[in-house]
Coordinates of C-alpha atoms in Angstrom, one line a residue:
Chain A
M1 CA -20.8 -7.2 -25.6
T2 CA -23.7 -8.7 -25.1
P3 CA -26.6 -7.0 -23.8
L4 CA -26.2 -9.0 -20.7
L5 CA -22.8 -7.8 -19.7
K6 CA -23.4 -4.4 -20.9
R7 CA -26.2 -3.9 -18.4
Y8 CA -24.3 -6.1 -15.8
L9 CA -21.6 -3.9 -16.3
E10 CA -23.5 -0.8 -16.5
R11 CA -25.6 -1.9 -13.2
I12 CA -22.2 -2.1 -11.0
S13 CA -20.0 0.8 -12.6
R14 CA -23.1 2.8 -11.1
G15 CA -22.9 1.1 -7.6
V16 CA -19.4 0.7 -7.4
D17 CA -19.1 4.5 -8.4
R18 CA -21.7 5.7 -5.2
V19 CA -19.5 3.8 -3.3
L20 CA -16.6 5.2 -4.2
D21 CA -17.4 8.6 -4.5
R22 CA -19.1 7.9 -0.3
L23 CA -15.8 6.5 0.5
L24 CA -13.7 9.3 -1.0
E25 CA -15.3 12.5 0.3
A26 CA -13.4 14.5 2.2
K27 CA -12.6 13.1 6.2
T28 CA -11.5 15.5 8.8
G29 CA -7.7 15.6 9.9
E30 CA -6.8 15.0 6.0
P31 CA -5.4 17.6 4.0
R32 CA -7.9 18.5 1.2
R33 CA -5.3 18.2 -2.3
I34 CA -4.5 14.8 -1.7
R35 CA -8.2 13.8 -1.4
E36 CA -8.2 15.6 -4.6
A37 CA -5.9 13.9 -6.5
M38 CA -7.0 10.1 -5.3
R39 CA -10.6 10.6 -6.8
Y40 CA -9.1 12.8 -9.5
S41 CA -7.8 9.4 -11.2
V42 CA -10.3 7.2 -9.5
F43 CA -13.6 9.5 -11.8
A44 CA -11.1 9.2 -14.3
G45 CA -13.3 6.8 -16.8
G46 CA -12.3 3.7 -16.3
K47 CA -14.2 0.4 -17.0
R48 CA -14.7 -0.7 -13.0
L49 CA -13.7 -4.1 -14.9
R50 CA -12.4 -5.4 -11.1
P51 CA -15.4 -4.2 -9.1
T52 CA -17.5 -6.4 -11.7
L53 CA -15.0 -9.0 -11.6
V54 CA -15.6 -9.2 -7.3
A55 CA -19.8 -9.4 -7.6
A56 CA -19.9 -11.4 -10.8
G57 CA -17.6 -14.0 -8.2
A58 CA -19.3 -13.7 -5.3
E59 CA -22.6 -14.1 -8.2
C60 CA -21.1 -17.7 -8.6
C61 CA -21.0 -18.8 -5.4
G62 CA -24.6 -17.5 -4.1
G63 CA -24.0 -14.0 -3.3
R64 CA -24.9 -11.0 -3.9
S65 CA -23.2 -8.2 -5.6
R66 CA -24.3 -5.0 -3.8
D67 CA -23.2 -6.9 -0.8
V68 CA -19.5 -7.0 -2.0
L69 CA -19.7 -3.4 -3.5
P70 CA -17.2 -1.7 -1.0
T71 CA -14.4 -4.7 -1.7
G72 CA -15.2 -3.6 -5.8
A73 CA -14.0 -0.3 -4.8
A74 CA -11.5 -1.3 -2.6
L75 CA -9.6 -2.9 -5.6
E76 CA -10.4 -0.3 -8.8
M77 CA -8.5 1.9 -6.3
I78 CA -5.2 -0.9 -6.2
H79 CA -5.7 -0.6 -9.7
T80 CA -6.0 2.8 -10.1
Y81 CA -2.7 4.0 -7.5
S82 CA -0.8 1.5 -10.5
L83 CA -1.5 3.5 -12.7
I84 CA -0.7 6.5 -11.4
H85 CA 2.4 4.6 -10.0
D86 CA 2.9 3.7 -14.1
D87 CA 2.7 6.8 -15.6
L88 CA 5.3 8.5 -12.8
P89 CA 8.4 10.0 -15.2
A90 CA 10.5 7.4 -13.3
M91 CA 8.3 5.3 -14.5
D92 CA 6.7 5.0 -17.8
D93 CA 6.4 8.5 -18.3
D94 CA 3.4 9.1 -20.1
A95 CA 1.7 12.7 -20.0
L96 CA -1.8 11.0 -20.7
R97 CA -4.1 8.2 -19.7
R98 CA -7.1 7.5 -21.6
G99 CA -6.7 11.4 -23.0
Q100 CA -6.7 12.8 -20.5
P101 CA -3.7 14.4 -18.0
T102 CA -1.8 12.0 -15.7
N103 CA -2.4 12.8 -12.7
H104 CA 1.0 13.6 -12.1
K105 CA 0.5 16.2 -14.2
V106 CA -1.6 18.0 -12.7
F107 CA -0.7 18.0 -9.3
G108 CA 2.9 16.8 -9.2
E109 CA 4.9 14.3 -8.9
A110 CA 5.1 14.3 -4.9
L111 CA 1.2 14.6 -4.7
A112 CA 0.9 11.8 -7.7
I113 CA 3.0 9.6 -5.4
L114 CA 1.6 10.1 -2.0
A115 CA -2.1 9.6 -4.0
G116 CA -1.2 6.0 -4.7
D117 CA 0.1 5.3 -1.9
G118 CA -3.1 6.8 -0.4
L119 CA -4.9 4.8 -2.4
L120 CA -3.3 1.7 -2.0
T121 CA -3.5 1.8 2.1
Y122 CA -7.0 2.5 1.8
A123 CA -8.4 -0.5 -0.3
F124 CA -6.9 -2.5 2.6
E125 CA -9.3 -0.8 5.4
I126 CA -12.1 -1.3 2.9
A127 CA -11.8 -4.7 2.3
A128 CA -11.4 -4.5 6.3
A129 CA -14.4 -3.3 6.7
N130 CA -16.8 -5.4 4.0
A131 CA -15.5 -8.5 6.0
R132 CA -16.8 -7.4 8.9
A133 CA -20.5 -5.7 7.9
R134 CA -20.8 -9.6 6.0
A135 CA -19.2 -11.0 9.4
L136 CA -16.6 -12.9 7.9
D137 CA -14.6 -15.2 10.6
G138 CA -11.1 -14.2 11.2
R139 CA -9.7 -16.7 8.9
S140 CA -12.0 -15.7 6.3
A141 CA -11.1 -11.9 6.8
A142 CA -7.3 -12.7 6.7
E143 CA -7.8 -15.1 3.6
L144 CA -9.5 -11.7 2.7
I145 CA -6.9 -9.7 3.1
R146 CA -3.8 -11.8 1.8
I147 CA -5.8 -12.1 -1.4
L148 CA -5.7 -8.7 -2.1
A149 CA -2.2 -8.9 -1.1
A150 CA -0.7 -11.6 -2.6
G151 CA -2.3 -10.5 -6.0
A152 CA -1.4 -6.4 -5.4
G153 CA 2.6 -7.1 -4.6
T154 CA 5.3 -8.3 -5.7
A155 CA 4.4 -12.1 -6.7
G156 CA 1.4 -10.5 -8.3
M157 CA 1.1 -6.7 -10.0
V158 CA 4.5 -4.8 -8.3
G159 CA 6.4 -8.1 -9.3
G160 CA 4.6 -8.0 -13.1
Q161 CA 5.5 -4.4 -13.3
V162 CA 9.4 -4.6 -12.5
A163 CA 9.4 -8.2 -14.9
D164 CA 7.8 -5.5 -17.2
L165 CA 10.6 -3.0 -16.7
D166 CA 13.4 -5.4 -17.1
A167 CA 11.5 -7.0 -20.8
E168 CA 12.0 -4.0 -21.9
N169 CA 13.9 -3.5 -25.4
W170 CA 14.3 -7.5 -25.3
R171 CA 16.7 -8.8 -27.4
G172 CA 16.4 -12.4 -26.8
R173 CA 15.0 -15.3 -29.6
P174 CA 11.4 -16.6 -30.0
G175 CA 11.3 -20.1 -28.2
P176 CA 10.1 -21.7 -25.0
A177 CA 12.1 -18.9 -22.6
A178 CA 10.2 -15.9 -24.1
R179 CA 7.0 -17.3 -24.2
R180 CA 7.7 -18.0 -20.3
L181 CA 9.0 -14.9 -20.0
L182 CA 6.0 -13.1 -21.4
E183 CA 3.5 -15.1 -20.1
S184 CA 5.0 -14.5 -16.2
I185 CA 4.8 -10.4 -16.6
H186 CA 1.9 -10.8 -18.1
L187 CA 0.5 -13.5 -15.2
R188 CA 1.6 -11.0 -12.6
K189 CA 0.9 -7.7 -14.3
T190 CA -2.6 -8.2 -15.2
A191 CA -4.1 -11.9 -14.6
A192 CA -3.2 -11.5 -10.5
L193 CA -5.3 -9.0 -9.4
I194 CA -8.0 -10.1 -11.2
T195 CA -8.1 -13.1 -10.1
A196 CA -8.0 -11.9 -6.6
S197 CA -11.0 -9.4 -8.1
L198 CA -12.6 -12.8 -8.3
E199 CA -11.2 -15.2 -5.4
A200 CA -12.4 -11.7 -2.7
G201 CA -15.5 -11.5 -4.1
A202 CA -15.6 -15.7 -3.6
V203 CA -14.7 -15.4 -0.2
L204 CA -17.1 -12.6 1.2
A205 CA -19.7 -14.7 -0.2
G206 CA -18.5 -18.0 2.0
G207 CA -17.1 -20.0 -1.4
S208 CA -15.8 -23.1 -1.0
G209 CA -12.3 -24.2 -2.2
P210 CA -12.8 -25.7 -5.5
E211 CA -15.0 -22.4 -6.3
R212 CA -12.0 -20.3 -5.8
R213 CA -9.9 -22.7 -7.3
R214 CA -12.1 -22.5 -10.4
L215 CA -12.3 -19.0 -10.1
R216 CA -8.3 -18.3 -9.9
A217 CA -8.2 -20.9 -13.0
Y218 CA -10.9 -18.3 -15.1
G219 CA -9.4 -15.8 -14.2
R220 CA -5.2 -16.6 -15.3
A221 CA -7.0 -17.7 -18.3
V222 CA -8.6 -14.4 -19.2
G223 CA -6.3 -12.4 -17.8
L224 CA -3.5 -13.6 -20.2
A225 CA -6.1 -13.5 -23.0
F226 CA -7.2 -9.8 -22.0
Q227 CA -3.0 -9.3 -22.2
V228 CA -3.3 -11.4 -26.2
A229 CA -5.6 -9.4 -27.1
D230 CA -4.0 -6.1 -26.5
D231 CA -0.9 -7.2 -27.9
I232 CA -3.1 -7.7 -30.7
L233 CA -5.5 -4.6 -31.2
D234 CA -1.8 -2.4 -30.2
V235 CA -0.9 -3.6 -34.1
V236 CA -4.3 -3.9 -35.7
G237 CA -6.6 -1.8 -33.6
D238 CA -8.4 1.0 -34.4
K239 CA -6.2 4.3 -32.8
V240 CA -9.1 6.9 -31.8
K241 CA -11.2 4.1 -30.5
L242 CA -7.9 2.8 -28.2
G243 CA -6.9 6.0 -27.6
K244 CA -3.0 5.3 -27.5
K245 CA -1.0 4.7 -30.6
G246 CA 0.3 1.5 -31.3
S247 CA 3.8 1.7 -30.0
D248 CA 4.8 -1.7 -28.5
A249 CA 7.1 -2.7 -31.9
R250 CA 8.2 1.2 -32.1
N251 CA 9.9 0.1 -28.1
R252 CA 11.0 -3.2 -29.1
K253 CA 9.3 -4.7 -26.8
L254 CA 8.3 -8.4 -26.4
T255 CA 4.9 -9.2 -27.4
Y256 CA 2.2 -12.2 -28.0
V257 CA 2.6 -10.8 -31.8
S258 CA 6.3 -9.9 -32.2
L259 CA 6.8 -13.5 -30.5
Y260 CA 4.4 -15.3 -32.5
G261 CA 2.4 -13.3 -35.6
L262 CA -1.2 -12.1 -35.6
E263 CA -2.4 -15.3 -36.8
R264 CA -0.8 -17.7 -34.4
A265 CA -1.5 -14.8 -31.2
R266 CA -4.8 -15.4 -32.6
R267 CA -5.6 -19.0 -31.8
E268 CA -3.8 -18.3 -28.5
A269 CA -6.6 -16.0 -27.9
A270 CA -9.0 -18.2 -28.5
D271 CA -7.2 -21.0 -26.6
L272 CA -7.5 -19.3 -23.5
A273 CA -11.4 -18.0 -23.4
A274 CA -11.7 -21.3 -24.5
A275 CA -10.0 -22.6 -21.4
A276 CA -12.1 -19.6 -18.8
H277 CA -15.3 -21.2 -20.6
R278 CA -14.6 -24.8 -19.4
Q279 CA -13.4 -23.6 -15.7
L280 CA -17.2 -21.9 -15.5
R281 CA -19.4 -25.2 -16.4
P282 CA -19.7 -26.2 -12.5
F283 CA -21.2 -23.0 -12.2
G284 CA -24.4 -23.2 -14.8
T285 CA -26.7 -20.7 -15.0
R286 CA -25.1 -18.1 -12.4
A287 CA -21.6 -17.7 -14.4
R288 CA -23.0 -16.2 -17.5
V289 CA -21.7 -12.9 -16.9
L290 CA -18.6 -14.5 -17.2
H291 CA -19.3 -16.3 -20.2
D292 CA -19.4 -13.5 -22.3
L293 CA -17.2 -11.7 -20.4
A294 CA -14.3 -14.2 -21.8
D295 CA -15.8 -13.8 -25.0
Y296 CA -15.7 -10.2 -25.2
V297 CA -12.0 -10.2 -23.3
I298 CA -11.0 -11.0 -26.9
T299 CA -13.1 -9.5 -29.5
R300 CA -13.1 -5.9 -28.0
D301 CA -12.0 -3.1 -30.5
R302 CA -10.6 -1.1 -27.5
Chain B
M1 CA 18.7 5.4 28.2
T2 CA 18.0 2.9 30.5
P3 CA 19.3 -0.3 30.7
L4 CA 15.7 -2.5 30.7
L5 CA 14.8 -1.0 27.9
K6 CA 17.8 -1.0 26.2
R7 CA 17.4 -5.1 26.9
Y8 CA 13.9 -4.5 25.4
L9 CA 14.7 -3.2 22.5
E10 CA 17.7 -5.3 21.5
R11 CA 15.5 -8.1 22.2
I12 CA 12.6 -7.3 19.7
S13 CA 15.3 -5.7 17.6
R14 CA 16.8 -9.2 17.1
G15 CA 13.5 -10.9 17.0
V16 CA 12.0 -9.0 14.5
D17 CA 15.1 -9.1 12.0
R18 CA 14.6 -12.8 12.5
V19 CA 11.1 -12.6 11.3
L20 CA 12.2 -9.8 8.3
D21 CA 15.0 -12.1 7.1
R22 CA 12.7 -15.3 6.6
L23 CA 9.8 -13.4 5.6
L24 CA 12.0 -11.2 2.9
E25 CA 13.1 -14.4 1.7
A26 CA 13.1 -14.8 -2.4
K27 CA 9.0 -16.2 -3.1
T28 CA 8.7 -17.7 -6.4
G29 CA 7.4 -15.7 -9.1
E30 CA 9.1 -12.7 -7.9
P31 CA 11.8 -10.6 -9.5
R32 CA 15.0 -10.6 -7.6
R33 CA 15.8 -7.4 -7.9
I34 CA 13.2 -6.3 -6.0
R35 CA 13.4 -8.7 -3.9
E36 CA 16.7 -6.9 -2.7
A37 CA 15.6 -3.2 -2.8
M38 CA 13.3 -4.0 -0.3
R39 CA 15.6 -5.9 1.8
Y40 CA 17.9 -3.3 1.2
S41 CA 16.0 -0.4 3.0
V42 CA 14.9 -2.7 5.6
F43 CA 18.2 -3.8 6.4
A44 CA 19.8 -0.5 7.0
G45 CA 19.8 0.3 9.9
G46 CA 16.6 1.3 11.8
K47 CA 15.9 1.2 15.6
R48 CA 12.8 -0.8 15.6
L49 CA 10.9 1.4 17.3
R50 CA 7.5 0.4 15.9
P51 CA 8.3 -3.3 16.3
T52 CA 9.0 -2.3 19.5
L53 CA 6.1 -0.4 20.6
V54 CA 4.0 -3.3 19.0
A55 CA 5.3 -5.5 21.4
A56 CA 5.3 -3.3 24.1
G57 CA 1.8 -2.3 22.9
A58 CA 0.4 -6.5 23.4
E59 CA 2.3 -6.7 26.7
C60 CA 0.6 -3.9 28.8
C61 CA -2.5 -5.8 28.2
G62 CA -1.8 -9.0 29.2
G63 CA 0.4 -10.6 26.2
R64 CA 3.5 -12.3 24.5
S65 CA 6.2 -10.3 22.2
R66 CA 6.7 -13.4 20.3
D67 CA 2.9 -14.0 19.6
V68 CA 3.4 -10.0 17.7
L69 CA 6.4 -10.0 16.1
P70 CA 5.0 -10.7 12.8
T71 CA 2.8 -7.7 12.7
G72 CA 6.0 -5.3 13.9
A73 CA 7.6 -6.3 11.2
A74 CA 5.0 -5.2 9.4
L75 CA 5.2 -1.6 11.2
E76 CA 8.7 -1.7 10.0
M77 CA 7.9 -2.6 6.7
I78 CA 5.5 0.8 6.7
H79 CA 7.9 2.7 7.9
T80 CA 10.4 1.6 5.5
Y81 CA 8.5 2.3 2.6
S82 CA 7.5 5.5 3.8
L83 CA 11.1 6.3 4.0
I84 CA 12.2 5.3 0.6
H85 CA 9.2 7.0 -1.1
D86 CA 10.3 9.8 1.2
D87 CA 13.8 10.2 -0.3
L88 CA 12.9 10.0 -3.9
P89 CA 13.7 13.0 -6.3
A90 CA 9.9 14.0 -6.4
M91 CA 9.9 14.2 -2.7
D92 CA 13.2 15.5 -0.2
D93 CA 15.3 14.5 -2.6
D94 CA 18.3 12.7 -0.4
A95 CA 21.4 10.8 -1.3
L96 CA 21.9 9.7 2.1
R97 CA 20.3 8.1 4.9
R98 CA 22.0 6.6 7.7
G99 CA 25.1 7.3 6.0
Q100 CA 24.4 4.8 3.2
P101 CA 23.3 5.6 0.2
T102 CA 19.3 6.3 -0.4
N103 CA 17.5 3.7 -2.0
H104 CA 16.5 5.3 -5.5
K105 CA 20.6 6.0 -5.5
V106 CA 21.5 2.1 -5.3
F107 CA 18.1 0.5 -7.5
G108 CA 17.1 3.2 -9.5
E109 CA 13.7 6.0 -9.5
A110 CA 11.4 3.0 -11.1
L111 CA 12.3 -0.2 -8.5
A112 CA 12.4 2.8 -5.3
I113 CA 8.8 3.1 -5.7
L114 CA 7.8 -0.5 -7.0
A115 CA 10.0 -1.6 -3.6
G116 CA 8.3 1.2 -1.5
D117 CA 4.8 -0.5 -2.7
G118 CA 5.6 -4.2 -2.1
L119 CA 6.5 -3.3 1.3
L120 CA 3.0 -1.4 1.5
T121 CA 1.5 -4.1 0.6
Y122 CA 3.1 -7.0 1.8
A123 CA 2.7 -5.1 5.1
F124 CA -1.1 -5.9 5.4
E125 CA -0.5 -9.5 4.2
I126 CA 1.9 -10.3 7.3
A127 CA -0.7 -8.9 9.5
A128 CA -3.5 -10.9 8.1
A129 CA -1.6 -13.9 8.8
N130 CA -0.4 -12.9 12.4
A131 CA -4.0 -12.1 13.0
R132 CA -5.1 -16.0 11.7
A133 CA -1.9 -17.5 13.9
R134 CA -3.6 -16.0 17.1
A135 CA -7.1 -16.9 15.9
L136 CA -8.7 -13.6 16.1
D137 CA -12.5 -13.0 15.3
G138 CA -13.8 -11.8 12.4
R139 CA -14.0 -7.9 14.0
S140 CA -10.6 -8.1 15.5
A141 CA -9.2 -9.2 12.6
A142 CA -10.7 -6.3 10.5
E143 CA -9.8 -4.5 13.5
L144 CA -6.2 -4.7 13.5
I145 CA -6.0 -4.2 9.9
R146 CA -8.0 -0.7 10.0
I147 CA -6.2 0.4 12.6
L148 CA -2.4 0.3 10.3
A149 CA -4.7 1.6 7.7
A150 CA -5.4 4.3 8.8
G151 CA -2.7 4.9 10.7
A152 CA -0.8 4.7 7.4
G153 CA -3.8 6.4 4.9
T154 CA -4.2 9.6 4.1
A155 CA -5.9 10.8 7.7
G156 CA -2.6 9.2 9.1
M157 CA 1.1 8.7 7.7
V158 CA 0.8 9.6 4.1
G159 CA -1.7 13.1 5.4
G160 CA 1.4 14.1 7.2
Q161 CA 3.6 14.0 4.4
V162 CA 1.0 15.9 2.1
A163 CA 0.6 18.8 5.1
D164 CA 4.7 18.2 5.4
L165 CA 4.9 19.5 1.3
D166 CA 2.2 22.3 2.4
A167 CA 4.5 24.1 5.3
E168 CA 7.3 24.2 3.3
N169 CA 8.7 27.6 3.2
W170 CA 6.0 28.4 5.4
R171 CA 5.8 32.2 6.2
G172 CA 2.9 32.6 8.2
R173 CA 3.5 34.1 11.8
P174 CA 3.8 32.4 15.3
G175 CA 0.1 31.7 17.1
P176 CA -2.5 29.5 17.3
A177 CA -2.9 28.8 14.0
A178 CA 0.8 28.2 13.7
R179 CA 0.8 25.6 16.5
R180 CA -2.6 23.6 15.0
L181 CA -0.3 23.2 11.8
L182 CA 2.4 21.7 13.4
E183 CA 1.0 19.5 15.9
S184 CA -1.9 18.2 13.3
I185 CA 1.1 17.9 10.8
H186 CA 3.1 15.8 13.3
L187 CA 0.1 14.2 14.9
R188 CA -0.2 12.1 11.6
K189 CA 3.5 12.4 10.1
T190 CA 4.7 10.7 13.4
A191 CA 2.3 9.9 16.2
A192 CA 0.0 8.4 14.0
L193 CA 1.9 5.5 13.4
I194 CA 3.5 5.3 16.3
T195 CA 0.0 4.6 17.7
A196 CA -1.4 2.2 15.7
S197 CA 2.0 0.1 16.2
L198 CA 0.5 0.1 20.0
E199 CA -2.8 -0.3 19.0
A200 CA -2.0 -2.9 17.0
G201 CA 0.0 -4.7 19.6
A202 CA -2.7 -4.5 22.0
V203 CA -5.4 -5.8 20.3
L204 CA -3.5 -8.3 18.7
A205 CA -3.5 -9.3 22.6
G206 CA -6.9 -8.7 23.2
G207 CA -6.3 -5.5 25.1
S208 CA -9.7 -3.9 26.0
G209 CA -11.2 -0.2 25.1
P210 CA -10.0 2.0 27.6
E211 CA -6.8 -0.1 27.1
R212 CA -6.6 0.9 23.9
R213 CA -7.5 4.7 24.0
R214 CA -4.8 4.8 27.0
L215 CA -2.1 3.2 24.5
R216 CA -3.6 5.7 22.3
A217 CA -3.0 8.7 24.0
Y218 CA 0.0 7.5 25.7
G219 CA 1.3 6.8 21.7
R220 CA -0.1 10.2 20.7
A221 CA 1.9 11.8 23.7
V222 CA 5.1 10.2 22.8
G223 CA 5.1 10.8 19.5
L224 CA 4.5 14.8 19.1
A225 CA 8.0 14.9 22.1
F226 CA 9.8 13.0 19.7
Q227 CA 9.1 15.8 17.1
V228 CA 10.1 18.3 19.6
A229 CA 12.9 16.7 20.5
D230 CA 13.6 15.6 16.8
D231 CA 12.9 19.9 16.3
I232 CA 16.0 20.6 19.5
L233 CA 18.6 18.2 18.3
D234 CA 18.0 19.6 14.4
V235 CA 19.1 22.8 16.2
V236 CA 21.4 21.7 19.3
G237 CA 22.3 18.6 18.6
D238 CA 26.1 16.8 17.6
K239 CA 25.8 16.5 14.2
V240 CA 27.9 13.3 13.6
K241 CA 26.0 11.8 15.9
L242 CA 22.7 12.8 14.1
G243 CA 24.2 11.7 10.6
K244 CA 22.7 14.4 9.0
K245 CA 23.2 18.3 8.7
G246 CA 20.8 20.7 10.7
S247 CA 18.6 21.8 8.0
D248 CA 15.6 23.0 8.9
A249 CA 16.4 27.2 9.4
R250 CA 17.9 27.0 6.6
N251 CA 14.7 25.7 4.2
R252 CA 12.9 27.9 6.7
K253 CA 10.4 25.0 7.7
L254 CA 7.9 25.6 10.4
T255 CA 9.0 23.8 13.9
Y256 CA 8.7 23.9 17.4
V257 CA 12.4 25.8 17.8
S258 CA 10.9 28.5 15.1
L259 CA 8.1 29.0 16.2
Y260 CA 8.9 29.0 20.6
G261 CA 12.4 28.8 20.8
L262 CA 14.2 27.1 22.7
E263 CA 13.5 27.1 25.8
R264 CA 9.5 26.5 25.6
A265 CA 10.0 24.2 23.1
R266 CA 12.0 21.8 26.1
R267 CA 9.1 22.8 28.4
E268 CA 6.9 21.6 26.1
A269 CA 8.7 18.5 25.2
A270 CA 8.9 17.9 28.9
D271 CA 4.5 18.5 29.2
L272 CA 4.3 16.4 26.4
A273 CA 6.1 13.1 28.3
A274 CA 4.5 13.3 32.0
A275 CA 1.1 13.0 30.0
A276 CA 2.5 9.9 28.3
H277 CA 3.5 8.8 31.4
R278 CA -0.1 9.7 33.3
Q279 CA -2.0 8.0 30.0
L280 CA 0.4 4.4 31.6
R281 CA -0.9 4.2 35.6
P282 CA -3.6 1.7 35.3
F283 CA -1.4 -1.0 33.5
G284 CA 1.0 -0.7 36.4
T285 CA 4.3 -2.8 36.2
R286 CA 3.2 -4.2 32.6
A287 CA 3.8 -0.5 31.1
R288 CA 7.3 0.1 32.6
V289 CA 9.7 -0.3 28.6
L290 CA 6.8 2.3 27.4
H291 CA 7.8 4.6 30.6
D292 CA 11.2 4.6 29.9
L293 CA 10.4 5.3 26.1
A294 CA 8.9 8.1 26.9
D295 CA 12.0 9.5 29.0
Y296 CA 14.5 8.7 26.6
V297 CA 12.2 10.3 23.7
I298 CA 13.1 13.7 24.7
T299 CA 16.5 12.6 26.2
R300 CA 18.5 11.3 23.5
D301 CA 21.5 12.9 21.8
R302 CA 20.4 11.2 18.6

């Protein structure tokens, strides 16, 4: 990770954590336990990648990161809700995440489901408040909400979850159909919310249509690269650093490595990073953080 | 039910069902199964009460019902998602709803969770699109989203679910504290989304602050009356018409009847209906449907 990217991630993390802390203070008329359950997972040690993308997307379009931190917090809430629901016994049935007990292990299944529901709902309230604070016009305010919902919904993240469940214990053969299936899962499961983060920042900063299109294309490439790198790390990564066991092969999961082998998967990741860089050219030095991020995504060791 | 209310409910139901059918057509990039799961519960025979309230709220403020049907559909999606999640084994563990197998019995728990998540997310996308189609300014568009999120969130419906879980197997004594607990559950679990429906209609129709305050007060009273009537029906209602068994007493649940007895619960419901009627006075004949609804809520037999 470059020093520039490291400093930027730390700065946005601190800023968004302050916003999250304030937003997740107890509200009147709200049961205490649900707030505790929401806070538990929100402050369980995420990298705040999505808030960073909101900030960087805004800066590419001439905006300021501090003006979009609430929407960064909203995207982090959506990401966190998806982790809580994914970990449930009916889904991936995970007892640990980042070395900590998962939400339902601490608060019980019922409260974990409701904490996820609460975070997803609150995210839209926060984003709408951010639109209002930035004095967005009606069209842009509606567009901001549409971007979040489309990225998180059935054609985005939720759809990716469903497709991922379908692809478990995959028994097909390598080939164009398998490649399309794998790409469609990751485009929705990971890239959709990454793209929504970048575009939300752009809309809040008054970005143009072409600027938003470029950030979408960048997000798509970086999101896929992130998943290819994940598949590679699952095979070659340091289990201690990753905080998880390489379980894809055991589960006969459809991954880039199971499909192509290590060497071609690495080439694929590099190609995607190069495509991401190309999209950023017109932004000049404003896009320095996003350039560094595209490289980091495929060279990280955890 | 008066003929006026019956015709109105039928008209809005038909209209909102057409909108829901169109909104829930297959989208590209979306797994087919999740759409099927969402449609299954959305078209499982609800009364479309919340869309009717959106329409009636708009008409009280001089708007037209057909202009707010998408937001009515959004409120119905939020209501449906809450039923799907409530029925899950980790929550109420219900196998039947309105005589039909619940969502997770048909599609499995994982898909039921995701169908609920998908409906909640889609609701915000639809409401934002409705705001845009009505050319709402930025402030009103943000306000519409805030109203939906606050009604559905941890200080509203989700919070009511949590409080309801807490109140199961209630062992307290009748008195002011028990009354406050019971009221706070129902205000959030039922009244919050009813109020949000009315107010969403008002905002889309350009309703004034005082108009919105009156509709909120009406919704609060009708929402509570609805629950008091529910508790009474659980004891005296026709099990066949209700499609469920009187289970509150068996579960030692905190209800208006367990707290006050039948006679006083009936008086309570009548007082709440009277309070609801009072709030509607300034709307004159525009509020005829809402007047009829306030009476229907406490006289219905199912």
